[in-house]
mmCIF file with all atom_site columns, C-alpha atoms in Angstrom:
data_model
loop_
_atom_site.group_PDB
_atom_site.id
_atom_site.type_symbol
_atom_site.label_atom_id
_atom_site.label_alt_id
_atom_site.label_comp_id
_atom_site.label_asym_id
_atom_site.label_entity_id
_atom_site.label_seq_id
_atom_site.pdbx_PDB_ins_code
_atom_site.Cartn_x
_atom_site.Cartn_y
_atom_site.Cartn_z
_atom_site.occupancy
_atom_site.B_iso_or_equiv
_atom_site.pdbx_formal_charge
_atom_site.auth_seq_id
_atom_site.auth_comp_id
_atom_site.auth_asym_id
_atom_site.auth_atom_id
_atom_site.pdbx_PDB_model_num
ATOM 1   C CA . UNK A 1 1   ? 0.000   0.000  0.000   1.00 95.00 ? 1   UNK A CA 1
ATOM 2   C CA . UNK A 1 2   ? 1.330   3.407  -0.969  1.00 96.00 ? 2   UNK A CA 1
ATOM 3   C CA . UNK A 1 3   ? 1.854   5.723  1.981   1.00 97.00 ? 3   UNK A CA 1
ATOM 4   C CA . UNK A 1 4   ? 2.949   9.344  1.876   1.00 98.00 ? 4   UNK A CA 1
ATOM 5   C CA . UNK A 1 5   ? 3.546   11.184 5.142   1.00 98.00 ? 5   UNK A CA 1
ATOM 6   C CA . UNK A 1 6   ? 4.270   14.896 5.133   1.00 98.00 ? 6   UNK A CA 1
ATOM 7   C CA . UNK A 1 7   ? 6.029   16.707 7.954   1.00 98.00 ? 7   UNK A CA 1
ATOM 8   C CA . UNK A 1 8   ? 7.730   20.012 8.662   1.00 97.00 ? 8   UNK A CA 1
ATOM 9   C CA . UNK A 1 9   ? 4.794   22.385 8.484   1.00 97.00 ? 9   UNK A CA 1
ATOM 10  C CA . UNK A 1 10  ? 4.160   25.074 11.060  1.00 97.00 ? 10  UNK A CA 1
ATOM 11  C CA . UNK A 1 11  ? 3.972   28.788 11.747  1.00 98.00 ? 11  UNK A CA 1
ATOM 12  C CA . UNK A 1 12  ? 6.592   31.049 10.206  1.00 98.00 ? 12  UNK A CA 1
ATOM 13  C CA . UNK A 1 13  ? 6.918   34.793 9.768   1.00 98.00 ? 13  UNK A CA 1
ATOM 14  C CA . UNK A 1 14  ? 6.720   36.516 6.419   1.00 98.00 ? 14  UNK A CA 1
ATOM 15  C CA . UNK A 1 15  ? 10.107  36.343 4.734   1.00 98.00 ? 15  UNK A CA 1
ATOM 16  C CA . UNK A 1 16  ? 11.075  33.237 6.647   1.00 98.00 ? 16  UNK A CA 1
ATOM 17  C CA . UNK A 1 17  ? 11.956  29.726 5.516   1.00 98.00 ? 17  UNK A CA 1
ATOM 18  C CA . UNK A 1 18  ? 10.619  26.232 6.065   1.00 98.00 ? 18  UNK A CA 1
ATOM 19  C CA . UNK A 1 19  ? 11.410  22.778 4.733   1.00 98.00 ? 19  UNK A CA 1
ATOM 20  C CA . UNK A 1 20  ? 8.716   20.193 4.165   1.00 98.00 ? 20  UNK A CA 1
ATOM 21  C CA . UNK A 1 21  ? 9.447   16.489 3.947   1.00 98.00 ? 21  UNK A CA 1
ATOM 22  C CA . UNK A 1 22  ? 7.403   13.622 2.561   1.00 98.00 ? 22  UNK A CA 1
ATOM 23  C CA . UNK A 1 23  ? 8.311   10.077 3.586   1.00 98.00 ? 23  UNK A CA 1
ATOM 24  C CA . UNK A 1 24  ? 7.187   7.529  1.003   1.00 98.00 ? 24  UNK A CA 1
ATOM 25  C CA . UNK A 1 25  ? 6.639   3.795  1.315   1.00 98.00 ? 25  UNK A CA 1
ATOM 26  C CA . UNK A 1 26  ? 4.855   0.966  -0.453  1.00 97.00 ? 26  UNK A CA 1
ATOM 27  C CA . UNK A 1 27  ? 6.299   1.565  -3.924  1.00 97.00 ? 27  UNK A CA 1
ATOM 28  C CA . UNK A 1 28  ? 9.648   1.908  -5.712  1.00 97.00 ? 28  UNK A CA 1
ATOM 29  C CA . UNK A 1 29  ? 10.165  5.579  -4.971  1.00 97.00 ? 29  UNK A CA 1
ATOM 30  C CA . UNK A 1 30  ? 12.889  6.291  -7.525  1.00 96.00 ? 30  UNK A CA 1
ATOM 31  C CA . UNK A 1 31  ? 10.726  5.192  -10.457 1.00 96.00 ? 31  UNK A CA 1
ATOM 32  C CA . UNK A 1 32  ? 8.033   7.845  -10.045 1.00 96.00 ? 32  UNK A CA 1
ATOM 33  C CA . UNK A 1 33  ? 7.955   11.587 -10.377 1.00 97.00 ? 33  UNK A CA 1
ATOM 34  C CA . UNK A 1 34  ? 6.725   13.362 -7.247  1.00 97.00 ? 34  UNK A CA 1
ATOM 35  C CA . UNK A 1 35  ? 4.788   16.576 -6.701  1.00 97.00 ? 35  UNK A CA 1
ATOM 36  C CA . UNK A 1 36  ? 3.756   19.176 -4.194  1.00 98.00 ? 36  UNK A CA 1
ATOM 37  C CA . UNK A 1 37  ? 0.205   20.498 -4.432  1.00 98.00 ? 37  UNK A CA 1
ATOM 38  C CA . UNK A 1 38  ? -1.265  23.069 -2.053  1.00 98.00 ? 38  UNK A CA 1
ATOM 39  C CA . UNK A 1 39  ? -4.664  24.277 -0.915  1.00 97.00 ? 39  UNK A CA 1
ATOM 40  C CA . UNK A 1 40  ? -4.991  27.691 0.672   1.00 97.00 ? 40  UNK A CA 1
ATOM 41  C CA . UNK A 1 41  ? -7.745  28.134 3.279   1.00 96.00 ? 41  UNK A CA 1
ATOM 42  C CA . UNK A 1 42  ? -11.123 28.218 1.562   1.00 94.00 ? 42  UNK A CA 1
ATOM 43  C CA . UNK A 1 43  ? -9.523  27.915 -1.861  1.00 96.00 ? 43  UNK A CA 1
ATOM 44  C CA . UNK A 1 44  ? -9.002  25.230 -4.479  1.00 96.00 ? 44  UNK A CA 1
ATOM 45  C CA . UNK A 1 45  ? -6.029  23.074 -5.330  1.00 97.00 ? 45  UNK A CA 1
ATOM 46  C CA . UNK A 1 46  ? -2.876  24.570 -6.830  1.00 98.00 ? 46  UNK A CA 1
ATOM 47  C CA . UNK A 1 47  ? -0.051  22.480 -8.267  1.00 98.00 ? 47  UNK A CA 1
ATOM 48  C CA . UNK A 1 48  ? 3.275   23.780 -6.926  1.00 98.00 ? 48  UNK A CA 1
ATOM 49  C CA . UNK A 1 49  ? 6.158   21.689 -8.214  1.00 98.00 ? 49  UNK A CA 1
ATOM 50  C CA . UNK A 1 50  ? 7.223   18.368 -9.733  1.00 97.00 ? 50  UNK A CA 1
ATOM 51  C CA . UNK A 1 51  ? 10.507  16.456 -9.768  1.00 97.00 ? 51  UNK A CA 1
ATOM 52  C CA . UNK A 1 52  ? 11.399  13.513 -11.979 1.00 96.00 ? 52  UNK A CA 1
ATOM 53  C CA . UNK A 1 53  ? 12.122  10.059 -10.590 1.00 95.00 ? 53  UNK A CA 1
ATOM 54  C CA . UNK A 1 54  ? 15.881  10.500 -10.883 1.00 95.00 ? 54  UNK A CA 1
ATOM 55  C CA . UNK A 1 55  ? 15.746  14.028 -9.501  1.00 95.00 ? 55  UNK A CA 1
ATOM 56  C CA . UNK A 1 56  ? 17.397  15.349 -12.638 1.00 95.00 ? 56  UNK A CA 1
ATOM 57  C CA . UNK A 1 57  ? 14.622  17.683 -13.683 1.00 95.00 ? 57  UNK A CA 1
ATOM 58  C CA . UNK A 1 58  ? 11.976  19.791 -11.976 1.00 97.00 ? 58  UNK A CA 1
ATOM 59  C CA . UNK A 1 59  ? 9.284   22.347 -12.751 1.00 97.00 ? 59  UNK A CA 1
ATOM 60  C CA . UNK A 1 60  ? 7.584   25.005 -10.686 1.00 98.00 ? 60  UNK A CA 1
ATOM 61  C CA . UNK A 1 61  ? 4.462   27.113 -10.699 1.00 98.00 ? 61  UNK A CA 1
ATOM 62  C CA . UNK A 1 62  ? 5.225   30.753 -11.461 1.00 98.00 ? 62  UNK A CA 1
ATOM 63  C CA . UNK A 1 63  ? 3.895   31.709 -8.019  1.00 98.00 ? 63  UNK A CA 1
ATOM 64  C CA . UNK A 1 64  ? 6.804   29.919 -6.294  1.00 98.00 ? 64  UNK A CA 1
ATOM 65  C CA . UNK A 1 65  ? 9.559   29.958 -8.925  1.00 98.00 ? 65  UNK A CA 1
ATOM 66  C CA . UNK A 1 66  ? 12.805  31.306 -7.515  1.00 98.00 ? 66  UNK A CA 1
ATOM 67  C CA . UNK A 1 67  ? 11.626  30.913 -3.914  1.00 98.00 ? 67  UNK A CA 1
ATOM 68  C CA . UNK A 1 68  ? 10.859  27.198 -3.556  1.00 98.00 ? 68  UNK A CA 1
ATOM 69  C CA . UNK A 1 69  ? 13.140  24.257 -4.365  1.00 98.00 ? 69  UNK A CA 1
ATOM 70  C CA . UNK A 1 70  ? 11.959  20.683 -4.755  1.00 98.00 ? 70  UNK A CA 1
ATOM 71  C CA . UNK A 1 71  ? 14.391  17.826 -4.184  1.00 98.00 ? 71  UNK A CA 1
ATOM 72  C CA . UNK A 1 72  ? 14.423  14.158 -3.346  1.00 98.00 ? 72  UNK A CA 1
ATOM 73  C CA . UNK A 1 73  ? 16.664  11.597 -1.694  1.00 98.00 ? 73  UNK A CA 1
ATOM 74  C CA . UNK A 1 74  ? 15.956  8.257  -3.331  1.00 98.00 ? 74  UNK A CA 1
ATOM 75  C CA . UNK A 1 75  ? 18.153  6.445  -0.810  1.00 98.00 ? 75  UNK A CA 1
ATOM 76  C CA . UNK A 1 76  ? 15.809  7.658  1.943   1.00 98.00 ? 76  UNK A CA 1
ATOM 77  C CA . UNK A 1 77  ? 12.544  7.490  -0.068  1.00 98.00 ? 77  UNK A CA 1
ATOM 78  C CA . UNK A 1 78  ? 11.928  11.104 0.867   1.00 98.00 ? 78  UNK A CA 1
ATOM 79  C CA . UNK A 1 79  ? 10.712  14.159 -1.035  1.00 98.00 ? 79  UNK A CA 1
ATOM 80  C CA . UNK A 1 80  ? 11.472  17.698 0.104   1.00 98.00 ? 80  UNK A CA 1
ATOM 81  C CA . UNK A 1 81  ? 10.252  21.221 -0.499  1.00 98.00 ? 81  UNK A CA 1
ATOM 82  C CA . UNK A 1 82  ? 12.540  24.019 0.617   1.00 98.00 ? 82  UNK A CA 1
ATOM 83  C CA . UNK A 1 83  ? 10.481  27.201 0.940   1.00 98.00 ? 83  UNK A CA 1
ATOM 84  C CA . UNK A 1 84  ? 12.228  30.576 1.210   1.00 98.00 ? 84  UNK A CA 1
ATOM 85  C CA . UNK A 1 85  ? 11.028  34.195 1.219   1.00 98.00 ? 85  UNK A CA 1
ATOM 86  C CA . UNK A 1 86  ? 7.651   32.992 2.392   1.00 98.00 ? 86  UNK A CA 1
ATOM 87  C CA . UNK A 1 87  ? 4.640   35.209 1.803   1.00 98.00 ? 87  UNK A CA 1
ATOM 88  C CA . UNK A 1 88  ? 1.297   35.357 3.582   1.00 98.00 ? 88  UNK A CA 1
ATOM 89  C CA . UNK A 1 89  ? -0.298  33.992 0.394   1.00 98.00 ? 89  UNK A CA 1
ATOM 90  C CA . UNK A 1 90  ? 1.819   30.819 0.738   1.00 98.00 ? 90  UNK A CA 1
ATOM 91  C CA . UNK A 1 91  ? -0.343  29.847 3.716   1.00 98.00 ? 91  UNK A CA 1
ATOM 92  C CA . UNK A 1 92  ? -1.867  26.498 2.774   1.00 98.00 ? 92  UNK A CA 1
ATOM 93  C CA . UNK A 1 93  ? -2.047  22.780 3.362   1.00 97.00 ? 93  UNK A CA 1
ATOM 94  C CA . UNK A 1 94  ? 0.773   21.281 1.332   1.00 98.00 ? 94  UNK A CA 1
ATOM 95  C CA . UNK A 1 95  ? 0.181   17.819 -0.110  1.00 98.00 ? 95  UNK A CA 1
ATOM 96  C CA . UNK A 1 96  ? 2.793   15.417 -1.367  1.00 98.00 ? 96  UNK A CA 1
ATOM 97  C CA . UNK A 1 97  ? 1.462   13.574 -4.429  1.00 98.00 ? 97  UNK A CA 1
ATOM 98  C CA . UNK A 1 98  ? 2.879   10.679 -6.422  1.00 97.00 ? 98  UNK A CA 1
ATOM 99  C CA . UNK A 1 99  ? 2.793   10.841 -10.210 1.00 95.00 ? 99  UNK A CA 1
ATOM 100 C CA . UNK A 1 100 ? 1.808   7.784  -12.213 1.00 91.00 ? 100 UNK A CA 1
ATOM 101 C CA . UNK A 1 101 ? 5.032   7.974  -14.273 1.00 89.00 ? 101 UNK A CA 1
ATOM 102 C CA . UNK A 1 102 ? 8.755   8.519  -13.771 1.00 84.00 ? 102 UNK A CA 1
ATOM 103 C CA . UNK A 1 103 ? 9.090   11.301 -16.306 1.00 85.00 ? 103 UNK A CA 1
ATOM 104 C CA . UNK A 1 104 ? 7.657   14.752 -15.762 1.00 82.00 ? 104 UNK A CA 1
ATOM 105 C CA . UNK A 1 105 ? 6.179   14.964 -19.267 1.00 81.00 ? 105 UNK A CA 1
ATOM 106 C CA . UNK A 1 106 ? 3.953   11.979 -18.497 1.00 84.00 ? 106 UNK A CA 1
ATOM 107 C CA . UNK A 1 107 ? 3.585   12.709 -14.799 1.00 86.00 ? 107 UNK A CA 1
ATOM 108 C CA . UNK A 1 108 ? 0.428   14.781 -14.630 1.00 92.00 ? 108 UNK A CA 1
ATOM 109 C CA . UNK A 1 109 ? -1.756  12.176 -12.921 1.00 95.00 ? 109 UNK A CA 1
ATOM 110 C CA . UNK A 1 110 ? -1.475  12.226 -9.145  1.00 97.00 ? 110 UNK A CA 1
ATOM 111 C CA . UNK A 1 111 ? -2.467  8.706  -8.135  1.00 96.00 ? 111 UNK A CA 1
ATOM 112 C CA . UNK A 1 112 ? -1.585  8.820  -4.428  1.00 97.00 ? 112 UNK A CA 1
ATOM 113 C CA . UNK A 1 113 ? -1.585  11.694 -1.958  1.00 98.00 ? 113 UNK A CA 1
ATOM 114 C CA . UNK A 1 114 ? -0.557  12.326 1.609   1.00 97.00 ? 114 UNK A CA 1
ATOM 115 C CA . UNK A 1 115 ? -2.860  13.909 4.162   1.00 95.00 ? 115 UNK A CA 1
ATOM 116 C CA . UNK A 1 116 ? -1.062  17.211 4.005   1.00 97.00 ? 116 UNK A CA 1
ATOM 117 C CA . UNK A 1 117 ? 0.992   19.534 6.196   1.00 97.00 ? 117 UNK A CA 1
ATOM 118 C CA . UNK A 1 118 ? -0.230  22.983 7.182   1.00 98.00 ? 118 UNK A CA 1
ATOM 119 C CA . UNK A 1 119 ? 2.056   25.943 6.587   1.00 98.00 ? 119 UNK A CA 1
ATOM 120 C CA . UNK A 1 120 ? 0.975   29.250 8.083   1.00 98.00 ? 120 UNK A CA 1
ATOM 121 C CA . UNK A 1 121 ? 2.834   32.442 7.206   1.00 98.00 ? 121 UNK A CA 1
ATOM 122 C CA . UNK A 1 122 ? 2.129   35.342 9.538   1.00 97.00 ? 122 UNK A CA 1
ATOM 123 C CA . UNK A 1 123 ? 2.525   39.002 8.733   1.00 94.00 ? 123 UNK A CA 1
ATOM 124 C CA . UNK B 2 1   ? -1.487  28.673 -18.316 1.00 96.00 ? 1   UNK B CA 1
ATOM 125 C CA . UNK B 2 2   ? -4.578  26.657 -19.202 1.00 97.00 ? 2   UNK B CA 1
ATOM 126 C CA . UNK B 2 3   ? -7.569  27.914 -17.263 1.00 98.00 ? 3   UNK B CA 1
ATOM 127 C CA . UNK B 2 4   ? -10.041 25.278 -16.097 1.00 98.00 ? 4   UNK B CA 1
ATOM 128 C CA . UNK B 2 5   ? -13.596 26.496 -15.484 1.00 98.00 ? 5   UNK B CA 1
ATOM 129 C CA . UNK B 2 6   ? -15.668 24.114 -13.384 1.00 98.00 ? 6   UNK B CA 1
ATOM 130 C CA . UNK B 2 7   ? -19.377 24.360 -12.656 1.00 98.00 ? 7   UNK B CA 1
ATOM 131 C CA . UNK B 2 8   ? -21.381 24.462 -10.575 1.00 98.00 ? 8   UNK B CA 1
ATOM 132 C CA . UNK B 2 9   ? -19.354 25.588 -7.560  1.00 98.00 ? 9   UNK B CA 1
ATOM 133 C CA . UNK B 2 10  ? -21.742 23.661 -5.333  1.00 98.00 ? 10  UNK B CA 1
ATOM 134 C CA . UNK B 2 11  ? -24.772 21.459 -5.639  1.00 97.00 ? 11  UNK B CA 1
ATOM 135 C CA . UNK B 2 12  ? -27.267 19.774 -3.372  1.00 98.00 ? 12  UNK B CA 1
ATOM 136 C CA . UNK B 2 13  ? -28.974 16.551 -4.400  1.00 98.00 ? 13  UNK B CA 1
ATOM 137 C CA . UNK B 2 14  ? -30.843 13.631 -2.889  1.00 98.00 ? 14  UNK B CA 1
ATOM 138 C CA . UNK B 2 15  ? -29.467 10.149 -2.350  1.00 98.00 ? 15  UNK B CA 1
ATOM 139 C CA . UNK B 2 16  ? -30.006 8.210  -5.576  1.00 98.00 ? 16  UNK B CA 1
ATOM 140 C CA . UNK B 2 17  ? -29.969 11.274 -7.819  1.00 98.00 ? 17  UNK B CA 1
ATOM 141 C CA . UNK B 2 18  ? -27.822 11.547 -10.923 1.00 98.00 ? 18  UNK B CA 1
ATOM 142 C CA . UNK B 2 19  ? -25.298 14.353 -10.496 1.00 98.00 ? 19  UNK B CA 1
ATOM 143 C CA . UNK B 2 20  ? -23.141 15.970 -13.162 1.00 98.00 ? 20  UNK B CA 1
ATOM 144 C CA . UNK B 2 21  ? -20.260 18.446 -12.999 1.00 98.00 ? 21  UNK B CA 1
ATOM 145 C CA . UNK B 2 22  ? -18.791 20.184 -16.024 1.00 98.00 ? 22  UNK B CA 1
ATOM 146 C CA . UNK B 2 23  ? -15.268 21.368 -16.660 1.00 98.00 ? 23  UNK B CA 1
ATOM 147 C CA . UNK B 2 24  ? -14.210 23.590 -19.535 1.00 98.00 ? 24  UNK B CA 1
ATOM 148 C CA . UNK B 2 25  ? -10.593 24.028 -20.590 1.00 98.00 ? 25  UNK B CA 1
ATOM 149 C CA . UNK B 2 26  ? -9.210  27.300 -21.914 1.00 97.00 ? 26  UNK B CA 1
ATOM 150 C CA . UNK B 2 27  ? -7.938  25.479 -24.960 1.00 95.00 ? 27  UNK B CA 1
ATOM 151 C CA . UNK B 2 28  ? -7.867  21.989 -26.447 1.00 98.00 ? 28  UNK B CA 1
ATOM 152 C CA . UNK B 2 29  ? -6.430  19.498 -23.978 1.00 97.00 ? 29  UNK B CA 1
ATOM 153 C CA . UNK B 2 30  ? -7.468  16.378 -25.918 1.00 96.00 ? 30  UNK B CA 1
ATOM 154 C CA . UNK B 2 31  ? -8.288  13.817 -23.194 1.00 97.00 ? 31  UNK B CA 1
ATOM 155 C CA . UNK B 2 32  ? -5.667  14.892 -20.651 1.00 97.00 ? 32  UNK B CA 1
ATOM 156 C CA . UNK B 2 33  ? -8.179  15.460 -17.867 1.00 98.00 ? 33  UNK B CA 1
ATOM 157 C CA . UNK B 2 34  ? -8.420  13.968 -14.366 1.00 98.00 ? 34  UNK B CA 1
ATOM 158 C CA . UNK B 2 35  ? -11.047 14.097 -11.609 1.00 98.00 ? 35  UNK B CA 1
ATOM 159 C CA . UNK B 2 36  ? -10.226 14.077 -7.887  1.00 98.00 ? 36  UNK B CA 1
ATOM 160 C CA . UNK B 2 37  ? -12.301 13.738 -4.732  1.00 98.00 ? 37  UNK B CA 1
ATOM 161 C CA . UNK B 2 38  ? -11.429 15.667 -1.567  1.00 97.00 ? 38  UNK B CA 1
ATOM 162 C CA . UNK B 2 39  ? -12.963 14.915 1.801   1.00 96.00 ? 39  UNK B CA 1
ATOM 163 C CA . UNK B 2 40  ? -12.084 16.939 4.930   1.00 89.00 ? 40  UNK B CA 1
ATOM 164 C CA . UNK B 2 41  ? -9.264  15.368 6.907   1.00 87.00 ? 41  UNK B CA 1
ATOM 165 C CA . UNK B 2 42  ? -8.549  12.738 4.259   1.00 92.00 ? 42  UNK B CA 1
ATOM 166 C CA . UNK B 2 43  ? -5.970  12.445 1.520   1.00 93.00 ? 43  UNK B CA 1
ATOM 167 C CA . UNK B 2 44  ? -7.312  13.491 -1.886  1.00 95.00 ? 44  UNK B CA 1
ATOM 168 C CA . UNK B 2 45  ? -8.145  10.635 -4.224  1.00 97.00 ? 45  UNK B CA 1
ATOM 169 C CA . UNK B 2 46  ? -7.773  10.282 -7.970  1.00 98.00 ? 46  UNK B CA 1
ATOM 170 C CA . UNK B 2 47  ? -11.071 8.920  -9.288  1.00 98.00 ? 47  UNK B CA 1
ATOM 171 C CA . UNK B 2 48  ? -10.772 9.208  -13.063 1.00 98.00 ? 48  UNK B CA 1
ATOM 172 C CA . UNK B 2 49  ? -7.737  9.732  -15.293 1.00 97.00 ? 49  UNK B CA 1
ATOM 173 C CA . UNK B 2 50  ? -7.476  10.392 -19.009 1.00 96.00 ? 50  UNK B CA 1
ATOM 174 C CA . UNK B 2 51  ? -11.085 11.664 -19.048 1.00 97.00 ? 51  UNK B CA 1
ATOM 175 C CA . UNK B 2 52  ? -12.709 8.221  -18.804 1.00 98.00 ? 52  UNK B CA 1
ATOM 176 C CA . UNK B 2 53  ? -10.439 5.699  -17.005 1.00 97.00 ? 53  UNK B CA 1
ATOM 177 C CA . UNK B 2 54  ? -11.843 4.704  -13.627 1.00 98.00 ? 54  UNK B CA 1
ATOM 178 C CA . UNK B 2 55  ? -9.049  4.137  -11.115 1.00 97.00 ? 55  UNK B CA 1
ATOM 179 C CA . UNK B 2 56  ? -8.810  0.776  -9.360  1.00 95.00 ? 56  UNK B CA 1
ATOM 180 C CA . UNK B 2 57  ? -11.296 0.432  -6.542  1.00 96.00 ? 57  UNK B CA 1
ATOM 181 C CA . UNK B 2 58  ? -13.413 3.418  -7.529  1.00 97.00 ? 58  UNK B CA 1
ATOM 182 C CA . UNK B 2 59  ? -17.140 2.587  -7.658  1.00 97.00 ? 59  UNK B CA 1
ATOM 183 C CA . UNK B 2 60  ? -18.659 2.274  -11.107 1.00 98.00 ? 60  UNK B CA 1
ATOM 184 C CA . UNK B 2 61  ? -21.273 4.926  -10.326 1.00 98.00 ? 61  UNK B CA 1
ATOM 185 C CA . UNK B 2 62  ? -18.540 7.465  -11.109 1.00 98.00 ? 62  UNK B CA 1
ATOM 186 C CA . UNK B 2 63  ? -17.827 8.199  -14.778 1.00 98.00 ? 63  UNK B CA 1
ATOM 187 C CA . UNK B 2 64  ? -16.264 10.806 -17.019 1.00 98.00 ? 64  UNK B CA 1
ATOM 188 C CA . UNK B 2 65  ? -16.676 11.911 -20.602 1.00 98.00 ? 65  UNK B CA 1
ATOM 189 C CA . UNK B 2 66  ? -15.614 14.582 -23.072 1.00 98.00 ? 66  UNK B CA 1
ATOM 190 C CA . UNK B 2 67  ? -12.645 15.676 -25.129 1.00 97.00 ? 67  UNK B CA 1
ATOM 191 C CA . UNK B 2 68  ? -11.035 18.859 -26.378 1.00 97.00 ? 68  UNK B CA 1
ATOM 192 C CA . UNK B 2 69  ? -12.352 21.626 -24.161 1.00 98.00 ? 69  UNK B CA 1
ATOM 193 C CA . UNK B 2 70  ? -15.567 20.260 -22.641 1.00 98.00 ? 70  UNK B CA 1
ATOM 194 C CA . UNK B 2 71  ? -15.735 17.526 -20.026 1.00 98.00 ? 71  UNK B CA 1
ATOM 195 C CA . UNK B 2 72  ? -18.339 16.035 -17.715 1.00 98.00 ? 72  UNK B CA 1
ATOM 196 C CA . UNK B 2 73  ? -18.075 14.078 -14.460 1.00 98.00 ? 73  UNK B CA 1
ATOM 197 C CA . UNK B 2 74  ? -21.137 12.080 -13.430 1.00 98.00 ? 74  UNK B CA 1
ATOM 198 C CA . UNK B 2 75  ? -22.265 10.234 -10.330 1.00 98.00 ? 75  UNK B CA 1
ATOM 199 C CA . UNK B 2 76  ? -25.061 7.988  -11.581 1.00 98.00 ? 76  UNK B CA 1
ATOM 200 C CA . UNK B 2 77  ? -26.661 7.429  -8.179  1.00 98.00 ? 77  UNK B CA 1
ATOM 201 C CA . UNK B 2 78  ? -25.485 9.740  -5.403  1.00 98.00 ? 78  UNK B CA 1
ATOM 202 C CA . UNK B 2 79  ? -24.585 8.039  -2.113  1.00 98.00 ? 79  UNK B CA 1
ATOM 203 C CA . UNK B 2 80  ? -24.076 9.638  1.296   1.00 96.00 ? 80  UNK B CA 1
ATOM 204 C CA . UNK B 2 81  ? -20.380 8.743  1.203   1.00 96.00 ? 81  UNK B CA 1
ATOM 205 C CA . UNK B 2 82  ? -19.967 10.838 -1.955  1.00 97.00 ? 82  UNK B CA 1
ATOM 206 C CA . UNK B 2 83  ? -20.218 14.048 0.039   1.00 97.00 ? 83  UNK B CA 1
ATOM 207 C CA . UNK B 2 84  ? -16.993 15.799 -0.934  1.00 98.00 ? 84  UNK B CA 1
ATOM 208 C CA . UNK B 2 85  ? -15.475 18.443 -3.144  1.00 98.00 ? 85  UNK B CA 1
ATOM 209 C CA . UNK B 2 86  ? -14.561 17.352 -6.662  1.00 98.00 ? 86  UNK B CA 1
ATOM 210 C CA . UNK B 2 87  ? -11.858 18.903 -8.841  1.00 98.00 ? 87  UNK B CA 1
ATOM 211 C CA . UNK B 2 88  ? -10.974 18.555 -12.493 1.00 98.00 ? 88  UNK B CA 1
ATOM 212 C CA . UNK B 2 89  ? -7.314  18.920 -13.516 1.00 98.00 ? 89  UNK B CA 1
ATOM 213 C CA . UNK B 2 90  ? -5.608  19.167 -16.900 1.00 98.00 ? 90  UNK B CA 1
ATOM 214 C CA . UNK B 2 91  ? -2.248  17.595 -17.594 1.00 97.00 ? 91  UNK B CA 1
ATOM 215 C CA . UNK B 2 92  ? -1.862  18.560 -21.228 1.00 96.00 ? 92  UNK B CA 1
ATOM 216 C CA . UNK B 2 93  ? 0.549   21.395 -20.430 1.00 95.00 ? 93  UNK B CA 1
ATOM 217 C CA . UNK B 2 94  ? 2.649   22.523 -17.502 1.00 96.00 ? 94  UNK B CA 1
ATOM 218 C CA . UNK B 2 95  ? 1.751   24.158 -15.226 1.00 96.00 ? 95  UNK B CA 1
ATOM 219 C CA . UNK B 2 96  ? -0.887  21.550 -14.498 1.00 97.00 ? 96  UNK B CA 1
ATOM 220 C CA . UNK B 2 97  ? -4.025  23.358 -13.419 1.00 98.00 ? 97  UNK B CA 1
ATOM 221 C CA . UNK B 2 98  ? -7.194  22.554 -11.489 1.00 98.00 ? 98  UNK B CA 1
ATOM 222 C CA . UNK B 2 99  ? -10.766 23.730 -11.714 1.00 98.00 ? 99  UNK B CA 1
ATOM 223 C CA . UNK B 2 100 ? -12.201 25.739 -8.829  1.00 97.00 ? 100 UNK B CA 1
ATOM 224 C CA . UNK B 2 101 ? -13.923 22.709 -7.329  1.00 98.00 ? 101 UNK B CA 1
ATOM 225 C CA . UNK B 2 102 ? -17.533 21.574 -6.860  1.00 98.00 ? 102 UNK B CA 1
ATOM 226 C CA . UNK B 2 103 ? -18.857 20.933 -3.383  1.00 98.00 ? 103 UNK B CA 1
ATOM 227 C CA . UNK B 2 104 ? -21.455 18.148 -3.391  1.00 98.00 ? 104 UNK B CA 1
ATOM 228 C CA . UNK B 2 105 ? -23.949 17.995 -0.536  1.00 97.00 ? 105 UNK B CA 1
ATOM 229 C CA . UNK B 2 106 ? -26.961 15.871 0.325   1.00 95.00 ? 106 UNK B CA 1
ATOM 230 C CA . UNK B 2 107 ? -30.335 17.581 0.190   1.00 93.00 ? 107 UNK B CA 1
#
């Protein structure tokens, strides 16, 4: 059974930094692209970032480009999201989501999700 | 970015009713369209991929149709456990984008 467990969320001041982690189990982690998707309070889902199975390529939403960095450690089956220069509008539940394919270009189906980690950015 | 316009934003129906949600893409996305279910406190779930493919374990009362720019998600007979918010999502182009969501309630 696929399991994705996010951690690292919390309260941070505007301009601050935070690193989210997602521990994966139940599948061969290195053979699937992985994503971060967020949901701001009372809002819909927003895709944030994707990284290929090897970690060699990544893409970002314009709203986080240059501030957030996605990475993965395939030896630890763990996905990360380093968030810098945080803004109040980054406040959201951040979900880790597994793609159905290793490559980003085929990775747009999110077939397993974690329960999310809440990030709150205060002004 | 491809804008996804989903409607209605909410609906209320009785158990056993047929319920439909529409999703319109800003431009042709062929059949690169998924549907997700979100319930409070639970991990989101992929229900339908590639417009029509029902994911393993998903009840057959859920279905999807469409192509190009116009898509429909249908629950053939609404059950109490279907209370949730449903989202469409295109994966034709990065950035992958979602509709605004449809909250389904029981009347």
